[in-house]
């Protein structure tokens, strides 16, 4: 067992824990709700979360309490909480486990967040493919409602928070918070232009908070044990708490590992995930899901906190760590991710819609050894004209694999193009046809 | 017609949302469950139920990959081909399924039993290669496991090899 304290995976790591309401209550579940509801003011709950240093676990890493604080204080009428359970970032599979194995931990977090922001309705927007997860959550909501933990007048405190599961229908972009809201409103999941932000104009144009599953699951623990306890874990002051990192790829023991933020990638990969599958050296790794730029073995001693990974030129993103062994073609790997982004571009912004198509075509040509000398310049040029020019961060995400592999493994691209030229597969474009 | 058969379920869905249109995807799922795919007639009926125009229903339905607008086989096999699964052998799984079923991605077997699709990430990267068949995930696939799953589906309509609730690595493996 790990040396450090587990927070989110603690219950489920115990043999025989079923995730039922009875099991959850036995481990101290719903005590935070009893401690907080009607006894600590919503403003104080928000302050506690702010002081804990908890930052969003979905990808952007925005401080949770600060996000809550953006909601207008004087707004009359409904507010909404949306739990972002649309886990679709390649490399990431933690929320699925948190929902399927310990659903009440998440539900308690949702009710606490709903209380803090004054939302009487919360929706769990779960990705459509996770049918089992949605059934488990539905059942858990039923159990919690029967016990008075969810619904009207929770535990007799006069607080109302109702929770509903809403299944998405297969679209990566719906993990983007405004696309999620559009989808929840029954429309195509196209991101909205920000500002206005969901805090003021969210679901049905009402003040709304969108929080990731892992973020919300942390709340019962922070509120029962206090912000000082949480703020001391990890890599304070800016990366507090633990994170559930998902390890995949050429690794001996892939899976979800909860570690305090600030451990190194080397420690996670070698000690927790058992090292490389066939003991080959590491060639590359993605530190935070498909949207995060690739890193090299030189970065293995980088600490896994928000700032250190950013300083290394990537991001901690959604917590998905994918490891590739020596012998993996980086151009092929970038193409595989590019095909994902091409498929998932929502089509709203031209740079992303058109650019992803051009990128994927160029990459396919290079991998098929039909590349041209000018293709590398075309790729860089396209990437520069996509990143930062779209409504949401998808444009930045889709260029990350190509930009970073071009940066660290450019010779691999060049070799493939040289092989194409040597095989005389491509005839030069006649001078007159160039523009 | 959905309304005659599922009035209570439709009412239960509608009461969850203050704005009717939010019930659109849940109702499209209901239609898909009924027919195996979303028919034009169902989209028109749903438009009526939610006071939308049929094009508004259609524009939403066409956006999402899980809503089938064409008939699929009784078992819809969707294999993840994204990088993380590809690193651990999803191309081999697709090749094996093509060999066993005699169809390529996007095709349905002549007996109408299986449709094969390749899809992007299903959030099971730690247990790849993986596939989803109808509502169930099947993970850590090998050729042998794929054979057993297909045989189970043919004979029993379900397979004990389906996964979940998800925990990986299992607690024992973590020691």
mmCIF file with all atom_site columns, C-alpha atoms in Angstrom, chain A residues 2 7 14 38 41 46 50 55 85 91 94 126 142 163 184 225 240 252 275 281 314 342 398 421:
data_model
loop_
_atom_site.group_PDB
_atom_site.id
_atom_site.type_symbol
_atom_site.label_atom_id
_atom_site.label_alt_id
_atom_site.label_comp_id
_atom_site.label_asym_id
_atom_site.label_entity_id
_atom_site.label_seq_id
_atom_site.pdbx_PDB_ins_code
_atom_site.Cartn_x
_atom_site.Cartn_y
_atom_site.Cartn_z
_atom_site.occupancy
_atom_site.B_iso_or_equiv
_atom_site.pdbx_formal_charge
_atom_site.auth_seq_id
_atom_site.auth_comp_id
_atom_site.auth_asym_id
_atom_site.auth_atom_id
_atom_site.pdbx_PDB_model_num
ATOM 1  C CA . UNK A 1 2   ? 1.169   3.536  -0.599  1.00 0.00 ? 2   UNK A CA 1
ATOM 2  C CA . UNK A 1 7   ? -8.216  10.718 0.379   1.00 0.00 ? 7   UNK A CA 1
ATOM 3  C CA . UNK A 1 14  ? -10.394 -1.363 1.118   1.00 0.00 ? 14  UNK A CA 1
ATOM 4  C CA . UNK A 1 38  ? -27.463 24.994 8.456   1.00 0.00 ? 38  UNK A CA 1
ATOM 5  C CA . UNK A 1 41  ? -22.926 29.727 6.332   1.00 0.00 ? 41  UNK A CA 1
ATOM 6  C CA . UNK A 1 46  ? -16.768 29.019 0.150   1.00 0.00 ? 46  UNK A CA 1
ATOM 7  C CA . UNK A 1 50  ? -10.782 28.933 -1.005  1.00 0.00 ? 50  UNK A CA 1
ATOM 8  C CA . UNK A 1 55  ? -8.002  23.785 -7.679  1.00 0.00 ? 55  UNK A CA 1
ATOM 9  C CA . UNK A 1 85  ? -18.549 13.952 -15.531 1.00 0.00 ? 85  UNK A CA 1
ATOM 10 C CA . UNK A 1 91  ? -5.395  9.243  -21.177 1.00 0.00 ? 91  UNK A CA 1
ATOM 11 C CA . UNK A 1 94  ? -10.230 8.581  -12.994 1.00 0.00 ? 94  UNK A CA 1
ATOM 12 C CA . UNK A 1 126 ? -21.976 12.123 -17.442 1.00 0.00 ? 126 UNK A CA 1
ATOM 13 C CA . UNK A 1 142 ? -32.245 7.117  -4.826  1.00 0.00 ? 142 UNK A CA 1
ATOM 14 C CA . UNK A 1 163 ? -29.486 16.001 -8.071  1.00 0.00 ? 163 UNK A CA 1
ATOM 15 C CA . UNK A 1 184 ? -27.545 20.114 -21.307 1.00 0.00 ? 184 UNK A CA 1
ATOM 16 C CA . UNK A 1 225 ? -11.076 17.817 8.348   1.00 0.00 ? 225 UNK A CA 1
ATOM 17 C CA . UNK A 1 240 ? -2.532  21.470 -2.528  1.00 0.00 ? 240 UNK A CA 1
ATOM 18 C CA . UNK A 1 252 ? 3.742   -2.528 -16.124 1.00 0.00 ? 252 UNK A CA 1
ATOM 19 C CA . UNK A 1 275 ? 8.040   0.860  -14.328 1.00 0.00 ? 275 UNK A CA 1
ATOM 20 C CA . UNK A 1 281 ? 13.784  2.995  -21.666 1.00 0.00 ? 281 UNK A CA 1
ATOM 21 C CA . UNK A 1 314 ? 3.376   21.321 -20.641 1.00 0.00 ? 314 UNK A CA 1
ATOM 22 C CA . UNK A 1 342 ? -10.024 15.913 -36.092 1.00 0.00 ? 342 UNK A CA 1
ATOM 23 C CA . UNK A 1 398 ? -5.156  19.949 -30.998 1.00 0.00 ? 398 UNK A CA 1
ATOM 24 C CA . UNK A 1 421 ? 11.831  11.414 -51.365 1.00 0.00 ? 421 UNK A CA 1
#
